[in-house]
Short mmCIF file of C-alpha atoms and ligand atoms in Angstrom, two decimals:
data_model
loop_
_atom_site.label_atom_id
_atom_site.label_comp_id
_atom_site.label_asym_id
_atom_site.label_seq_id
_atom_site.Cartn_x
_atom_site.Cartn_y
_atom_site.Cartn_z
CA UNK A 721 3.05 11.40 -0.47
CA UNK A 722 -0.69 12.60 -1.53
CA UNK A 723 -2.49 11.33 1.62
CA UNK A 724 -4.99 11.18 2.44
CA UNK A 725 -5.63 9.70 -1.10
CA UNK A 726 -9.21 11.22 -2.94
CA UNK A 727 -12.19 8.62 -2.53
CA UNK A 728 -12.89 6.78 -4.54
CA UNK A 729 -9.43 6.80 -6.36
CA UNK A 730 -8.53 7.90 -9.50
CA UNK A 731 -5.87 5.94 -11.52
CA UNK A 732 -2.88 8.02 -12.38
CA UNK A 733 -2.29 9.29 -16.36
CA UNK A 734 -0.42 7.14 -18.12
CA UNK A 735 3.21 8.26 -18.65
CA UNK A 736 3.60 7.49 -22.37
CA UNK A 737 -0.07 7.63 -23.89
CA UNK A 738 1.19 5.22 -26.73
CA UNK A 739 2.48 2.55 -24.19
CA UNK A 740 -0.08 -0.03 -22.46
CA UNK A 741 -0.92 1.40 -19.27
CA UNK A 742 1.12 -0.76 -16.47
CA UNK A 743 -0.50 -1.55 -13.01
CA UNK A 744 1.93 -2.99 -10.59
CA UNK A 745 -0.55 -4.73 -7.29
CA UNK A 746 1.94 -5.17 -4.33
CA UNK A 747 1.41 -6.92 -1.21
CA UNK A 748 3.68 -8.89 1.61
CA UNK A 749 4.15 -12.13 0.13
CA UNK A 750 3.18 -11.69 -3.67
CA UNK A 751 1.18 -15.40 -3.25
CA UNK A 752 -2.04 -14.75 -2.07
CA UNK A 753 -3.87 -10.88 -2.46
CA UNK A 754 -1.85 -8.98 -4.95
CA UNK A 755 -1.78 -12.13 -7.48
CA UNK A 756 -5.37 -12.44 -6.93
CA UNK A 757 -5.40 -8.91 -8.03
CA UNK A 758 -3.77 -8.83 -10.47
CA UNK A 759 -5.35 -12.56 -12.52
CA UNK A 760 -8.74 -11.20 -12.02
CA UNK A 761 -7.82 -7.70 -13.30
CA UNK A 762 -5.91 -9.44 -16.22
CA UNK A 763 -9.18 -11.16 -17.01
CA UNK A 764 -11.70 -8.81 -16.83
CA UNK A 765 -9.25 -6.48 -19.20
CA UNK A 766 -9.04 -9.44 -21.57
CA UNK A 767 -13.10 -9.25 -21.13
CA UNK A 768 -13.31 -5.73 -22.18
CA UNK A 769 -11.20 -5.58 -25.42
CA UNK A 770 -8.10 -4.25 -23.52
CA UNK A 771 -5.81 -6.67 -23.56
CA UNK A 772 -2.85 -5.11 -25.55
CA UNK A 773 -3.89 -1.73 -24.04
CA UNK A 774 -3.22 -2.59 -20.18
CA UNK A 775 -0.19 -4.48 -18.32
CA UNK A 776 -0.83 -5.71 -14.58
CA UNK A 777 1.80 -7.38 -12.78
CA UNK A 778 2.67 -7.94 -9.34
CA UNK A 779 5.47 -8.26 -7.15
CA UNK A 780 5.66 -8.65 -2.51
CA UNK A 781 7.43 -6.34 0.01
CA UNK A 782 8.95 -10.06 1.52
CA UNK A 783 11.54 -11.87 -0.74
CA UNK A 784 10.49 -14.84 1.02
CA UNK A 785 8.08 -16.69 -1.62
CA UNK A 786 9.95 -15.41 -4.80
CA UNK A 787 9.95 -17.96 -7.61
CA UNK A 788 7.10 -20.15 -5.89
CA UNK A 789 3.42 -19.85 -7.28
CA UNK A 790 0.38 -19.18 -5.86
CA UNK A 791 -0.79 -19.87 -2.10
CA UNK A 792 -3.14 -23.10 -3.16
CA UNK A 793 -5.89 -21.38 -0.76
CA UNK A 794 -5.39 -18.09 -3.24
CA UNK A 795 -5.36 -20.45 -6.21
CA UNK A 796 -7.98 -22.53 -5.08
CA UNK A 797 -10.48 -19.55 -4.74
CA UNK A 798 -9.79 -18.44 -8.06
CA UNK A 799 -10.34 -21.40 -9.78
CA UNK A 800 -13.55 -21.93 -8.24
CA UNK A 801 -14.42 -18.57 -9.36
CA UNK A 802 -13.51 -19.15 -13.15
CA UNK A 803 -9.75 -18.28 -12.93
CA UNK A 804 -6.65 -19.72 -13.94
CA UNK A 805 -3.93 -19.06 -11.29
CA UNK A 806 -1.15 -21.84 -13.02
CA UNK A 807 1.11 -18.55 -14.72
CA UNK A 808 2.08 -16.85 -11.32
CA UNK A 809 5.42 -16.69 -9.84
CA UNK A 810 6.52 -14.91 -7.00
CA UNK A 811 8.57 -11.31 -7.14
CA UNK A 812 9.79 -8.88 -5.05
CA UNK A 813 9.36 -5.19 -4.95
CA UNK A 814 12.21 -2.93 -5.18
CA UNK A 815 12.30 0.77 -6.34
CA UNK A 816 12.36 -0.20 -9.81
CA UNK A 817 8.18 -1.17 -9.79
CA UNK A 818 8.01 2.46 -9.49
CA UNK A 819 9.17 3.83 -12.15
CA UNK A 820 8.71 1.04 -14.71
CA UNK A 821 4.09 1.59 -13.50
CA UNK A 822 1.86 4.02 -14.20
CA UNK A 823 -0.34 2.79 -11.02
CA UNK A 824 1.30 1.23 -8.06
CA UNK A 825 -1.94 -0.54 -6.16
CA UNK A 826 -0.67 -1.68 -2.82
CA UNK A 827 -3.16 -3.92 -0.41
CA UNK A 828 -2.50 -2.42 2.94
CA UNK A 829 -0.71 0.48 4.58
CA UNK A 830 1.52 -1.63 5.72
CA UNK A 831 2.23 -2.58 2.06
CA UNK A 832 2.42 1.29 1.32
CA UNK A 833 4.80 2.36 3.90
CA UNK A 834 6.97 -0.56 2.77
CA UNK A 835 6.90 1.18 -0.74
CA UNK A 836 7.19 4.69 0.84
CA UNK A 837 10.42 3.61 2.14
CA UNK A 838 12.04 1.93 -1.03
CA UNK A 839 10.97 5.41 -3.34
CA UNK A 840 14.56 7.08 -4.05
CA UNK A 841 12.78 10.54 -4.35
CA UNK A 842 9.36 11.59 -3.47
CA UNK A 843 7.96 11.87 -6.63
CA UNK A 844 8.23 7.99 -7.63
CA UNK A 845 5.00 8.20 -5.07
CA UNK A 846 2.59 10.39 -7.13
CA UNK A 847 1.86 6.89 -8.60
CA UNK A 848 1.12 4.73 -5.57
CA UNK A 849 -2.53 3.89 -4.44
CA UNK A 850 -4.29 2.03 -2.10
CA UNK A 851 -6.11 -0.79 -3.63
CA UNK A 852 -9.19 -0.51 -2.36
CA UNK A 853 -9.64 3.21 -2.52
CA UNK A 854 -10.93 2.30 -6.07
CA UNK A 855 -13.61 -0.14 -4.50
CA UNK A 856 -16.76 2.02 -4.50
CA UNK A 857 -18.09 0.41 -1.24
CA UNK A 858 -15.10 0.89 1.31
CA UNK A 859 -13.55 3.50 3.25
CA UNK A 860 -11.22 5.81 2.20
CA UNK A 861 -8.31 4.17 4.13
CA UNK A 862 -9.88 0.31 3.69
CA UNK A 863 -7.30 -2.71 3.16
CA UNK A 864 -7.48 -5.97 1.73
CA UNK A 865 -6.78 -7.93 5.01
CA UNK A 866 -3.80 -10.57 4.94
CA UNK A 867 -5.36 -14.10 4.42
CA UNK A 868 -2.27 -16.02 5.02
CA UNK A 869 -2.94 -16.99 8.77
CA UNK A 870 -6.92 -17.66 8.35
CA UNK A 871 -9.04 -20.10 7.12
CA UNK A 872 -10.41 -20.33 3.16
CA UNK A 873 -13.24 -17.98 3.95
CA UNK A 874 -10.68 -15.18 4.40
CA UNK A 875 -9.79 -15.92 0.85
CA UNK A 876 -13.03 -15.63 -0.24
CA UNK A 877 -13.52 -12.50 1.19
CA UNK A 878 -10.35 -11.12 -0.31
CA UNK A 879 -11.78 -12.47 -3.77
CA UNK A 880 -15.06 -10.41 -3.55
CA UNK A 881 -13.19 -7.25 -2.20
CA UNK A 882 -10.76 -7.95 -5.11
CA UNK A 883 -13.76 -8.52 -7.88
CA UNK A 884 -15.36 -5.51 -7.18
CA UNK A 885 -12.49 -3.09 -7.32
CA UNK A 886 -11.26 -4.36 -10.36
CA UNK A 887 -14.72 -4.25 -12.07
CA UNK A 888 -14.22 -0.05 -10.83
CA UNK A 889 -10.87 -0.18 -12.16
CA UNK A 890 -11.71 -1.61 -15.65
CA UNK A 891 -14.24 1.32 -15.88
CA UNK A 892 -12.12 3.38 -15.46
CA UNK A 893 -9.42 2.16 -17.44
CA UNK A 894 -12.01 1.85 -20.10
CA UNK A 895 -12.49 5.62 -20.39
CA UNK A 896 -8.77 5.83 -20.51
CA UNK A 897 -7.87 3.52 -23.17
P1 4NP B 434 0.16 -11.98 0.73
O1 4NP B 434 0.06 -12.97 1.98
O2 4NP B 434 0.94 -10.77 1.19
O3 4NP B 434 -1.27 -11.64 0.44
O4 4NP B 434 0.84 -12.74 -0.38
C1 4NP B 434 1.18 -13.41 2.69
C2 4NP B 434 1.92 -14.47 2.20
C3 4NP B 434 3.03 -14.92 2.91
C4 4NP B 434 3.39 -14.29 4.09
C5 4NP B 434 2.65 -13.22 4.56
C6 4NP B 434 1.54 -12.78 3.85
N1 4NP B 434 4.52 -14.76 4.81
O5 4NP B 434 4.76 -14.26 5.92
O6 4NP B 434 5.25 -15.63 4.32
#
């Protein structure tokens, strides 16, 4: 894999320029960061008239949580921020995310190394980022950390992180669409 990845990030080119550009956020449990991820970038794409131009979905490492919807700390958060977190439902990576995304966005290495291991050839990896190397004010190798075991503070901290790199990403997605 391309590490250490350039900083900050740029997204990948699309694979089939007439095709929306897909964006696949992956974390552990697919409840709590990568849906938050990926309803905030849904609705700040909505926001910038690129709707039918961009897919983001999102899918966990753990099987654990698959079918359920959001952590209500994760949904709570959102909804106090303006977001509807009702649609989600729980899924769980396999190789398949890779080749079916033109961006893989994963929220920690741990996340990554996960992913590393499901690729059936290197090259499905040419597509996989960290998250937050798009988030113009963190280090290269920052993470979004795992809220699951803190308090709702942790969630709010994951929704700022997660606001601000997706406001980077829709820029760039903007000259790209
Ligand atoms: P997430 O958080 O990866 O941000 O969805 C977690 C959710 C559930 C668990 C771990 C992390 N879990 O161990 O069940």
């Amino acid at each position: 894999m391309n590490e250490p990845h350039l900083h900050p990030a740029e997204l990948p080119p699309p694979r089939q320029p007439e095709s929306p550009y897909t964006i696949a956020m992956v974390c552990l449990g697919n409840i709590c960061r990568s849906p938050m991820a990926q309803v905030v970038l849904t609705e700040k794409v909505r926001r910038a008239g690129l709707g039918s131009a961009v897919e983001i979905r999102s899918c966990g490492t753990g099987d654990w949580h698959v079918g359920e919807p959001m952590d209500h700390r994760a949904a709570a958060a959102l909804s106090a921020h303006g977001y509807d977190p009702s649609l989600h439902r729980a899924a769980h990576f396999d190789a398949s995310w890779l080749d079916a995304s033109d961006a893989v966005l994963a929220m920690d290495r741990a996340n990554l190394r996960d992913i590393r291991a499901a690729a059936a050839n290197p090259s499905q990896l040419d597509r996989v980022r960290l998250f937050r190397n798009f988030d113009p004010e963190a280090a290269a190798d920052a993470e979004v950390p795992d809220p699951w075991y803190g308090g709702p503070d942790g969630f709010e901290e994951v929704l700022a992180m997660v606001e601000r790199t997706t406001d980077a990403l829709v820029e760039q997605l903007q000259r790209r669409c």
